PDB file of C-alpha atoms in Angstrom:
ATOM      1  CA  UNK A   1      81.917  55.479  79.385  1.00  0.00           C
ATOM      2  CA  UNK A   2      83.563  58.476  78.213  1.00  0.00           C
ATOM      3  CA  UNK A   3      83.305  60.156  75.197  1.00  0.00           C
ATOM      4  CA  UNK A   4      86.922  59.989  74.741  1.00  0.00           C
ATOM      5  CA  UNK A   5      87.426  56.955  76.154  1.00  0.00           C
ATOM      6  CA  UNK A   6      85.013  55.305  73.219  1.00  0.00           C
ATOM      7  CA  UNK A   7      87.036  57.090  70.505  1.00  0.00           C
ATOM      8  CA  UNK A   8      90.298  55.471  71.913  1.00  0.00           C
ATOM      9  CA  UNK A   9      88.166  52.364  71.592  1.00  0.00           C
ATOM     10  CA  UNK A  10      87.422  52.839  68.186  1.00  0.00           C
ATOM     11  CA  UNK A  11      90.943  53.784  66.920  1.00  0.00           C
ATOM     12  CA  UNK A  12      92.372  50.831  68.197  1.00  0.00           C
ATOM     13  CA  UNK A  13      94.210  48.360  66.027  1.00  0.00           C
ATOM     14  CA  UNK A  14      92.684  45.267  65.760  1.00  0.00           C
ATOM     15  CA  UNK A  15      93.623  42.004  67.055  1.00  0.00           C
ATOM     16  CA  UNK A  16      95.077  38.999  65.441  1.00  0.00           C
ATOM     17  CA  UNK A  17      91.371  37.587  65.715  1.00  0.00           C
ATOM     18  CA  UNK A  18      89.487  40.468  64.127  1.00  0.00           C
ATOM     19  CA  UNK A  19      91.802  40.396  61.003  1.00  0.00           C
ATOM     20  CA  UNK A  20      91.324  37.087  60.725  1.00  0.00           C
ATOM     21  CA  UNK A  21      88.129  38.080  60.252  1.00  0.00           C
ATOM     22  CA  UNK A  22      88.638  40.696  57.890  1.00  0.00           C
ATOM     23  CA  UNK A  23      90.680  38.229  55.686  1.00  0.00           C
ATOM     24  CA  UNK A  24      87.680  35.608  55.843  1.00  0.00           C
ATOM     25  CA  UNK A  25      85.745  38.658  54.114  1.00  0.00           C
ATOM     26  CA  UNK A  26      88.342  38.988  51.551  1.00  0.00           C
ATOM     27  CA  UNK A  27      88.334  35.166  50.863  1.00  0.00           C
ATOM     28  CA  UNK A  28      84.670  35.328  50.326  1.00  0.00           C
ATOM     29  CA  UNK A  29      84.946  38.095  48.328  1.00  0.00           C
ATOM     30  CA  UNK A  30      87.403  36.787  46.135  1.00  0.00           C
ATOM     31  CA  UNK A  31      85.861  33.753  46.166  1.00  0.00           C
ATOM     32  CA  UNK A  32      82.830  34.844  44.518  1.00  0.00           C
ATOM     33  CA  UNK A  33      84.913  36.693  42.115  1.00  0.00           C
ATOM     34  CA  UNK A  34      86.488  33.904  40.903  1.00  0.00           C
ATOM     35  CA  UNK A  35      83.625  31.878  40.438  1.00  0.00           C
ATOM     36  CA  UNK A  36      81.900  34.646  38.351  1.00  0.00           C
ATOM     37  CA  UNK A  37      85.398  34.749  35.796  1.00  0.00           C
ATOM     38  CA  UNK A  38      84.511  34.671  32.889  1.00  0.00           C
ATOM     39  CA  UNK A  39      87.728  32.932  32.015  1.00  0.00           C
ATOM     40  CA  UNK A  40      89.021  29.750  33.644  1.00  0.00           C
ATOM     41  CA  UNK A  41      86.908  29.696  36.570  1.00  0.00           C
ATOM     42  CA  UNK A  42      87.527  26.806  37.909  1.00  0.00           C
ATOM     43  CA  UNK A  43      91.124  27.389  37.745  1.00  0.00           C
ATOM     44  CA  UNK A  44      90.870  30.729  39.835  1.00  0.00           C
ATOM     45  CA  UNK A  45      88.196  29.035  42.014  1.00  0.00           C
ATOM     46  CA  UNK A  46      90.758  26.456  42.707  1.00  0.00           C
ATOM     47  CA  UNK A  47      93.718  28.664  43.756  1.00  0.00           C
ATOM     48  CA  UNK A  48      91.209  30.755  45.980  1.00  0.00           C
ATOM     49  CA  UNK A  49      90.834  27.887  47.568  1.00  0.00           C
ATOM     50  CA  UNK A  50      94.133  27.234  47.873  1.00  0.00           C
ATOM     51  CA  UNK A  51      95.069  29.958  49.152  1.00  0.00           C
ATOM     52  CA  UNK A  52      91.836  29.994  51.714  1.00  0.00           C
ATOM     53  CA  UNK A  53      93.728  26.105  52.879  1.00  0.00           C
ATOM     54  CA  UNK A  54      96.932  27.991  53.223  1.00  0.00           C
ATOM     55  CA  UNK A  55      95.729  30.882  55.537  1.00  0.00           C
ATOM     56  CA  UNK A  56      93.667  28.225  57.818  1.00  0.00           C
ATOM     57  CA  UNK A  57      96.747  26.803  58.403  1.00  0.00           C
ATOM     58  CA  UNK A  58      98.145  30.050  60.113  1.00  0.00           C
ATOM     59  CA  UNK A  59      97.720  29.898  64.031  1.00  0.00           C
ATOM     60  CA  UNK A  60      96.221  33.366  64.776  1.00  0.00           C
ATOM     61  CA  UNK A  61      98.611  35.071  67.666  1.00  0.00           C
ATOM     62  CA  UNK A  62     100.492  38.349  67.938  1.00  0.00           C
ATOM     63  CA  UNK A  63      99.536  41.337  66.607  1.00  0.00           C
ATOM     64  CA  UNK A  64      97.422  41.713  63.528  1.00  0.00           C
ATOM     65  CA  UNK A  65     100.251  42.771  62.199  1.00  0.00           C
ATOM     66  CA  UNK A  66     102.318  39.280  63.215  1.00  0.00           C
ATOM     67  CA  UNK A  67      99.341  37.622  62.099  1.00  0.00           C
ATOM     68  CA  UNK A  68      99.074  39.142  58.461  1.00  0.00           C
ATOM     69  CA  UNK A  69     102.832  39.279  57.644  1.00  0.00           C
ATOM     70  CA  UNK A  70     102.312  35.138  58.677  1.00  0.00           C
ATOM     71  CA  UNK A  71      99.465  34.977  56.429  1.00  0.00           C
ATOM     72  CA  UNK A  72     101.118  36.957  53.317  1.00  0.00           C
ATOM     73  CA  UNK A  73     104.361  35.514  53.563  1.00  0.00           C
ATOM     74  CA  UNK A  74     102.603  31.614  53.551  1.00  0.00           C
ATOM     75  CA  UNK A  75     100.434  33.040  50.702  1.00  0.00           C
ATOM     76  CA  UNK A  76     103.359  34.526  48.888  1.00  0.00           C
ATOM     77  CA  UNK A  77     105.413  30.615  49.082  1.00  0.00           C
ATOM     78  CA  UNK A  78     102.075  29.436  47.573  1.00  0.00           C
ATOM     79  CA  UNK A  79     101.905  32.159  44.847  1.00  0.00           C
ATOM     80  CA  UNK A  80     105.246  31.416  43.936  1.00  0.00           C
ATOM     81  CA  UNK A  81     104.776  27.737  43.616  1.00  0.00           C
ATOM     82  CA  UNK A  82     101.584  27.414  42.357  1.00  0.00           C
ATOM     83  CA  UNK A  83     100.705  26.665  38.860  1.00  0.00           C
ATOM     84  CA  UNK A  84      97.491  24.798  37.382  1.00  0.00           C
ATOM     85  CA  UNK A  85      98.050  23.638  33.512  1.00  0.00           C
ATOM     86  CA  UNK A  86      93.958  23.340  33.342  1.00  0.00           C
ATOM     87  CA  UNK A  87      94.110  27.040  32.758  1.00  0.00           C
ATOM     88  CA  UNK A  88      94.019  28.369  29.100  1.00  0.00           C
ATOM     89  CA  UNK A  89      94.107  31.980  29.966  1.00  0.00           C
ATOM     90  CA  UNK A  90      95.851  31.906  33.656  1.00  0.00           C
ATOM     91  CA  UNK A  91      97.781  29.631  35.924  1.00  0.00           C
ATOM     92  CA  UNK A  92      95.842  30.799  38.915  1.00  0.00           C
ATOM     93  CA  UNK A  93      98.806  32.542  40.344  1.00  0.00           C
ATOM     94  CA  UNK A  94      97.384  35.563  39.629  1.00  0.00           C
ATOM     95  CA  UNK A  95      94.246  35.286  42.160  1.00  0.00           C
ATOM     96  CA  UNK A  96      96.834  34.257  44.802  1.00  0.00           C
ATOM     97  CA  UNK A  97      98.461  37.292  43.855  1.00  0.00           C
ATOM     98  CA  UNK A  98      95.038  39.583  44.048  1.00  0.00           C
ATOM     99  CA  UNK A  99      94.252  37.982  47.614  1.00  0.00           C
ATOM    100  CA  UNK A 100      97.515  39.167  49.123  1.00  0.00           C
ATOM    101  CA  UNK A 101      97.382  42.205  47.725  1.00  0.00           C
ATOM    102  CA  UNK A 102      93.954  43.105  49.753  1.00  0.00           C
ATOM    103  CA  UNK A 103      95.589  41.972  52.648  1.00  0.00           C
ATOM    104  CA  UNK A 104      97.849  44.074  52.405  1.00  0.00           C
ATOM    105  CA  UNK A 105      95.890  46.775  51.459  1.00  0.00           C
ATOM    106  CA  UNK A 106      93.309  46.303  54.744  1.00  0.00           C
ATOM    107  CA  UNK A 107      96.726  45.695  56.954  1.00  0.00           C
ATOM    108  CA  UNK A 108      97.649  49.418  55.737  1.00  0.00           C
ATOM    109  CA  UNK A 109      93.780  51.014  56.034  1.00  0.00           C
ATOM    110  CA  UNK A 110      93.913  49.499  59.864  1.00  0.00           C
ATOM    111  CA  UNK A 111      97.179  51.131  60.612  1.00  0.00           C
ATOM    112  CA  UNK A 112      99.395  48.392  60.756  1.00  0.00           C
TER     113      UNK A 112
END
């Protein structure tokens, strides 16, 4: 291979598939994070995982790009509806909120 064929390779958008994996990192990570709260963890732990049931649901086709805007706009009808009395300091929208905002955020470092 050539060298600049490899750096074409490497500058390539991802595919639907490979951000899916990238968002399975940012469930994980968020995951953890809400399991570590300090306040009303198993409120945040529960709309992580809410949100984690949400995105399985999403068929990954298209562009990474189809495929995230799927993902944040299913995520976003969640946010909006979501709300867990349990919580004394949050309603677990917030979390929602924090997981489609690092979508977003690796949908914009990929170039999308």
């Amino acid at each position: 291979m050539k060298p600049k064929q490899r750096c074409l390779e490497t500058t390539m958008a991802p595919s639907a598939a490979q951000f899916r994996d990238i968002i399975v990192a940012i469930m994980a990570d968020r995951h953890a994070a809400a399991s570590a709260s300090p306040y009303d963890w198993k409120v945040c732990v529960g709309a992580v995982s809410a949100a984690q049931g949400e995105f399985e649901k999403v068929v990954v086709a298209g562009t990474a790009h189809d495929y995230a805007t799927t993902v944040i706009a299913r995520l976003e009808q969640l946010r909006d509806a979501y709300y867990d009395p349990d919580g004394e300091y949050t309603s677990g929208r917030s979390d929602i909120g924090t997981v489609i905002e690092k979508i977003r955020k690796a949908l914009k470092s990929v170039g999308q």
